[in-house]
PDB file of C-alpha atoms in Angstrom:
ATOM      1  CA  MET A   2       3.094 104.307 -10.251  1.00 60.00           C
ATOM      2  CA  SER A   3      -0.778 104.765 -10.401  1.00 79.00           C
ATOM      3  CA  ASP A   4      -0.124 108.481 -11.026  1.00 84.00           C
ATOM      4  CA  GLU A   5       2.560 108.198 -13.659  1.00 88.00           C
ATOM      5  CA  VAL A   6       0.563 106.188 -15.519  1.00 88.00           C
ATOM      6  CA  GLU A   7      -2.388 108.488 -15.110  1.00 89.00           C
ATOM      7  CA  ASN A   8      -0.132 111.633 -16.215  1.00 90.00           C
ATOM      8  CA  ILE A   9       1.122 109.320 -19.507  1.00 91.00           C
ATOM      9  CA  ILE A  10      -2.453 108.678 -20.537  1.00 91.00           C
ATOM     10  CA  ILE A  11      -3.581 112.395 -19.762  1.00 92.00           C
ATOM     11  CA  GLY A  12      -0.617 113.405 -21.883  1.00 93.00           C
ATOM     12  CA  VAL A  13      -1.243 110.875 -24.858  1.00 94.00           C
ATOM     13  CA  VAL A  14      -4.691 111.737 -24.914  1.00 94.00           C
ATOM     14  CA  SER A  15      -4.400 115.788 -24.828  1.00 95.00           C
ATOM     15  CA  GLY A  16      -1.293 115.374 -27.574  1.00 94.00           C
ATOM     16  CA  VAL A  17      -3.956 113.841 -29.840  1.00 95.00           C
ATOM     17  CA  ILE A  18      -6.843 115.914 -29.192  1.00 95.00           C
ATOM     18  CA  SER A  19      -4.166 118.999 -29.905  1.00 96.00           C
ATOM     19  CA  SER A  20      -3.110 117.418 -33.120  1.00 96.00           C
ATOM     20  CA  PHE A  21      -6.430 116.798 -34.512  1.00 95.00           C
ATOM     21  CA  PHE A  22      -7.044 120.728 -33.500  1.00 95.00           C
ATOM     22  CA  ILE A  23      -4.098 121.589 -35.593  1.00 96.00           C
ATOM     23  CA  TRP A  24      -4.936 119.498 -38.485  1.00 95.00           C
ATOM     24  CA  LEU A  25      -8.436 121.145 -38.660  1.00 94.00           C
ATOM     25  CA  LEU A  26      -7.069 124.564 -38.395  1.00 94.00           C
ATOM     26  CA  VAL A  27      -4.641 123.644 -41.148  1.00 95.00           C
ATOM     27  CA  VAL A  28      -7.290 122.455 -43.470  1.00 93.00           C
ATOM     28  CA  VAL A  29      -9.705 125.294 -42.801  1.00 92.00           C
ATOM     29  CA  PHE A  30      -6.913 127.732 -43.387  1.00 92.00           C
ATOM     30  CA  ASN A  31      -5.783 126.050 -46.784  1.00 89.00           C
ATOM     31  CA  GLY A  32      -9.264 124.867 -48.141  1.00 86.00           C
ATOM     32  CA  VAL A  33     -11.076 128.143 -47.033  1.00 87.00           C
ATOM     33  CA  PHE A  34      -9.209 131.183 -45.610  1.00 88.00           C
ATOM     34  CA  MET A  35      -6.303 130.910 -48.601  1.00 84.00           C
ATOM     35  CA  PRO A  36      -8.751 130.597 -51.599  1.00 78.00           C
ATOM     36  CA  TRP A  37     -10.950 133.372 -50.319  1.00 81.00           C
ATOM     37  CA  LEU A  38      -7.878 135.701 -49.715  1.00 83.00           C
ATOM     38  CA  ARG A  39      -6.594 134.875 -53.296  1.00 76.00           C
ATOM     39  CA  GLY A  40      -9.538 135.662 -54.660  1.00 74.00           C
ATOM     40  CA  VAL A  41     -10.022 139.189 -52.592  1.00 78.00           C
ATOM     41  CA  ILE A  42      -6.158 140.159 -53.520  1.00 79.00           C
ATOM     42  CA  TYR A  43      -6.342 138.897 -57.430  1.00 76.00           C
ATOM     43  CA  ARG A  44      -6.817 141.738 -59.379  1.00 77.00           C
ATOM     44  CA  GLY A  45      -6.557 140.111 -62.937  1.00 81.00           C
ATOM     45  CA  VAL A  46      -9.010 139.099 -65.510  1.00 86.00           C
ATOM     46  CA  ASN A  47     -12.082 136.629 -64.238  1.00 87.00           C
ATOM     47  CA  ILE A  48     -12.191 133.912 -66.878  1.00 91.00           C
ATOM     48  CA  ASN A  49     -14.846 131.979 -65.011  1.00 90.00           C
ATOM     49  CA  GLY A  50     -17.441 129.862 -66.600  1.00 93.00           C
ATOM     50  CA  ASN A  51     -18.060 128.148 -69.725  1.00 96.00           C
ATOM     51  CA  TRP A  52     -15.676 128.528 -73.038  1.00 96.00           C
ATOM     52  CA  THR A  53     -16.236 126.861 -76.383  1.00 95.00           C
ATOM     53  CA  THR A  54     -14.960 126.338 -79.606  1.00 94.00           C
ATOM     54  CA  GLU A  55     -15.608 124.353 -83.073  1.00 93.00           C
ATOM     55  CA  VAL A  56     -13.084 123.395 -85.185  1.00 89.00           C
ATOM     56  CA  LYS A  57     -14.083 122.483 -88.827  1.00 88.00           C
ATOM     57  CA  ARG A  58     -11.898 120.130 -91.136  1.00 83.00           C
ATOM     58  CA  GLU A  59     -12.715 118.276 -94.259  1.00 84.00           C
ATOM     59  CA  ASP A  60     -13.575 115.017 -92.574  1.00 82.00           C
ATOM     60  CA  CYS A  61     -14.746 115.890 -89.048  1.00 86.00           C
ATOM     61  CA  VAL A  62     -15.707 118.575 -86.852  1.00 90.00           C
ATOM     62  CA  THR A  63     -14.740 118.808 -83.648  1.00 90.00           C
ATOM     63  CA  ASP A  64     -16.275 120.859 -80.364  1.00 94.00           C
ATOM     64  CA  TYR A  65     -13.889 122.048 -77.448  1.00 94.00           C
ATOM     65  CA  ASN A  66     -15.809 122.831 -74.265  1.00 96.00           C
ATOM     66  CA  LEU A  67     -13.437 124.190 -71.199  1.00 95.00           C
ATOM     67  CA  MET A  68     -15.502 124.574 -67.826  1.00 97.00           C
ATOM     68  CA  ILE A  69     -13.390 126.930 -65.655  1.00 96.00           C
ATOM     69  CA  GLU A  70     -13.211 127.427 -61.860  1.00 92.00           C
ATOM     70  CA  GLN A  71     -11.031 130.221 -60.864  1.00 89.00           C
ATOM     71  CA  ALA A  72      -9.920 131.228 -57.302  1.00 83.00           C
ATOM     72  CA  GLY A  73      -7.631 134.069 -58.020  1.00 84.00           C
ATOM     73  CA  PHE A  74      -4.305 132.660 -59.807  1.00 87.00           C
ATOM     74  CA  GLU A  75      -5.364 129.086 -59.752  1.00 90.00           C
ATOM     75  CA  ILE A  76      -7.531 127.502 -62.148  1.00 93.00           C
ATOM     76  CA  LYS A  77      -9.592 124.302 -62.065  1.00 94.00           C
ATOM     77  CA  GLY A  78     -12.309 122.551 -64.161  1.00 96.00           C
ATOM     78  CA  ILE A  79     -13.021 119.997 -66.787  1.00 95.00           C
ATOM     79  CA  PHE A  80     -12.464 119.970 -70.542  1.00 94.00           C
ATOM     80  CA  SER A  81     -14.274 118.092 -73.205  1.00 93.00           C
ATOM     81  CA  ILE A  82     -13.950 116.898 -76.340  1.00 90.00           C
ATOM     82  CA  ASN A  83     -16.658 116.052 -78.898  1.00 91.00           C
ATOM     83  CA  TYR A  84     -15.321 114.309 -81.876  1.00 86.00           C
ATOM     84  CA  LYS A  85     -17.395 114.042 -84.972  1.00 88.00           C
ATOM     85  CA  GLU A  86     -16.708 112.115 -88.304  1.00 85.00           C
ATOM     86  CA  LYS A  87     -19.406 111.015 -90.641  1.00 82.00           C
ATOM     87  CA  ASP A  88     -19.760 107.446 -88.819  1.00 84.00           C
ATOM     88  CA  ARG A  89     -18.641 107.684 -85.618  1.00 85.00           C
ATOM     89  CA  ILE A  90     -18.757 110.167 -82.589  1.00 86.00           C
ATOM     90  CA  SER A  91     -15.859 110.168 -79.666  1.00 84.00           C
ATOM     91  CA  LEU A  92     -16.365 111.746 -76.277  1.00 87.00           C
ATOM     92  CA  GLY A  93     -13.266 112.676 -74.106  1.00 85.00           C
ATOM     93  CA  CYS A  94     -13.822 114.561 -70.352  1.00 88.00           C
ATOM     94  CA  TYR A  95     -10.418 115.552 -68.729  1.00 90.00           C
ATOM     95  CA  ASN A  96      -9.899 117.515 -65.696  1.00 93.00           C
ATOM     96  CA  ILE A  97      -7.705 120.838 -65.888  1.00 95.00           C
ATOM     97  CA  SER A  98      -5.987 122.462 -63.129  1.00 96.00           C
ATOM     98  CA  GLY A  99      -3.271 125.392 -64.068  1.00 96.00           C
ATOM     99  CA  THR A 100      -2.669 129.029 -63.354  1.00 94.00           C
ATOM    100  CA  ILE A 101      -3.291 132.558 -64.927  1.00 93.00           C
ATOM    101  CA  SER A 102      -1.016 135.429 -65.096  1.00 88.00           C
ATOM    102  CA  ASP A 103      -0.934 138.709 -66.986  1.00 87.00           C
ATOM    103  CA  GLY A 104      -3.578 137.598 -69.281  1.00 89.00           C
ATOM    104  CA  VAL A 105      -2.033 134.336 -69.834  1.00 94.00           C
ATOM    105  CA  VAL A 106      -3.284 130.632 -68.708  1.00 95.00           C
ATOM    106  CA  ALA A 107      -1.447 127.943 -68.617  1.00 97.00           C
ATOM    107  CA  LEU A 108      -3.203 124.475 -68.247  1.00 97.00           C
ATOM    108  CA  LEU A 109      -2.634 120.764 -67.810  1.00 95.00           C
ATOM    109  CA  VAL A 110      -5.023 118.403 -69.240  1.00 92.00           C
ATOM    110  CA  ASP A 111      -5.278 115.109 -67.266  1.00 87.00           C
ATOM    111  CA  ASN A 112      -6.771 111.981 -67.767  1.00 78.00           C
ATOM    112  CA  ARG A 113      -7.818 109.567 -65.573  1.00 71.00           C
ATOM    113  CA  ASP A 114      -6.434 106.335 -67.376  1.00 66.00           C
ATOM    114  CA  LYS A 115      -3.411 108.222 -68.536  1.00 66.00           C
ATOM    115  CA  SER A 116      -3.791 106.938 -72.128  1.00 69.00           C
ATOM    116  CA  THR A 117      -3.645 111.009 -73.465  1.00 74.00           C
ATOM    117  CA  CYS A 118      -2.151 114.312 -71.635  1.00 83.00           C
ATOM    118  CA  GLY A 119      -2.299 117.610 -72.988  1.00 90.00           C
ATOM    119  CA  THR A 120      -1.368 121.302 -72.310  1.00 95.00           C
ATOM    120  CA  ILE A 121      -3.327 124.258 -73.486  1.00 96.00           C
ATOM    121  CA  ILE A 122      -1.784 127.771 -73.408  1.00 97.00           C
ATOM    122  CA  LEU A 123      -4.259 130.661 -73.776  1.00 96.00           C
ATOM    123  CA  LYS A 124      -3.949 134.344 -73.709  1.00 96.00           C
ATOM    124  CA  VAL A 125      -7.194 136.119 -72.894  1.00 94.00           C
ATOM    125  CA  ALA A 126      -8.339 138.699 -75.487  1.00 89.00           C
ATOM    126  CA  THR A 127      -9.507 142.196 -74.410  1.00 71.00           C
ATOM    127  CA  GLY A 128     -12.358 142.343 -72.338  1.00 75.00           C
ATOM    128  CA  GLY A 129     -12.110 138.816 -71.353  1.00 79.00           C
ATOM    129  CA  GLY A 130     -14.819 137.444 -74.262  1.00 87.00           C
ATOM    130  CA  SER A 131     -12.388 135.559 -75.849  1.00 93.00           C
ATOM    131  CA  MET A 132      -9.107 133.317 -75.733  1.00 95.00           C
ATOM    132  CA  THR A 133      -6.650 132.231 -78.041  1.00 95.00           C
ATOM    133  CA  GLY A 134      -4.142 129.916 -77.926  1.00 96.00           C
ATOM    134  CA  LEU A 135      -2.570 126.528 -78.576  1.00 95.00           C
ATOM    135  CA  PHE A 136      -3.741 122.815 -77.413  1.00 93.00           C
ATOM    136  CA  ALA A 137      -1.178 120.252 -77.733  1.00 93.00           C
ATOM    137  CA  TYR A 138      -1.542 116.584 -76.882  1.00 88.00           C
ATOM    138  CA  LYS A 139      -0.461 112.947 -77.315  1.00 85.00           C
ATOM    139  CA  GLY A 140      -3.320 111.169 -78.480  1.00 73.00           C
ATOM    140  CA  VAL A 141      -4.517 107.811 -77.817  1.00 69.00           C
ATOM    141  CA  SER A 142      -4.113 105.852 -80.798  1.00 69.00           C
ATOM    142  CA  CYS A 143      -0.771 107.485 -81.786  1.00 72.00           C
ATOM    143  CA  GLU A 144       2.613 108.189 -79.899  1.00 76.00           C
ATOM    144  CA  THR A 145       3.094 111.438 -81.760  1.00 83.00           C
ATOM    145  CA  ILE A 146       2.607 114.985 -80.422  1.00 87.00           C
ATOM    146  CA  THR A 147      -0.227 116.821 -82.038  1.00 86.00           C
ATOM    147  CA  SER A 148      -1.193 120.417 -81.502  1.00 89.00           C
ATOM    148  CA  GLU A 149      -4.614 122.451 -82.266  1.00 89.00           C
ATOM    149  CA  ASN A 150      -5.091 126.141 -82.805  1.00 92.00           C
ATOM    150  CA  LEU A 151      -8.226 127.130 -80.231  1.00 93.00           C
ATOM    151  CA  VAL A 152     -10.238 130.583 -80.448  1.00 93.00           C
ATOM    152  CA  LEU A 153     -12.508 130.228 -77.331  1.00 94.00           C
ATOM    153  CA  ASN A 154     -15.604 132.175 -76.596  1.00 94.00           C
ATOM    154  CA  LYS A 155     -17.217 132.516 -73.518  1.00 92.00           C
ATOM    155  CA  SER A 156     -20.687 130.971 -73.733  1.00 87.00           C
TER     156      SER A 156
END
């Protein structure tokens, strides 16, 4: 009986150790190797960096700032909005994720508290110095979908 128990314990321990190494290999493969490979294979436009625009209206000025980290076709980053009225300033900061394909950027704007959400669709202009498109969103104070034309310039 002692040999059987010993073999079971050795089998369980070796299974746990093997599972750990397989898990570690998958994490390194997906987290390090695949992003590197996508960056090497990707031959499209590089939009890494900070993109800004200012939209002026009669009663307010809105500054949009898009900080992009690109790994091949995948995009992640932060989208911030600075809304200025005469007597009030509102700030918003959102996580973005999306893709780029054939010079078209599609981004999902994700808010932590889920009170607002949106989508950004942009076309990269020739040379990669600007992007034009549309920001569609559901605001905090209302239930309607609103859109804003954007012309973002690389800064």
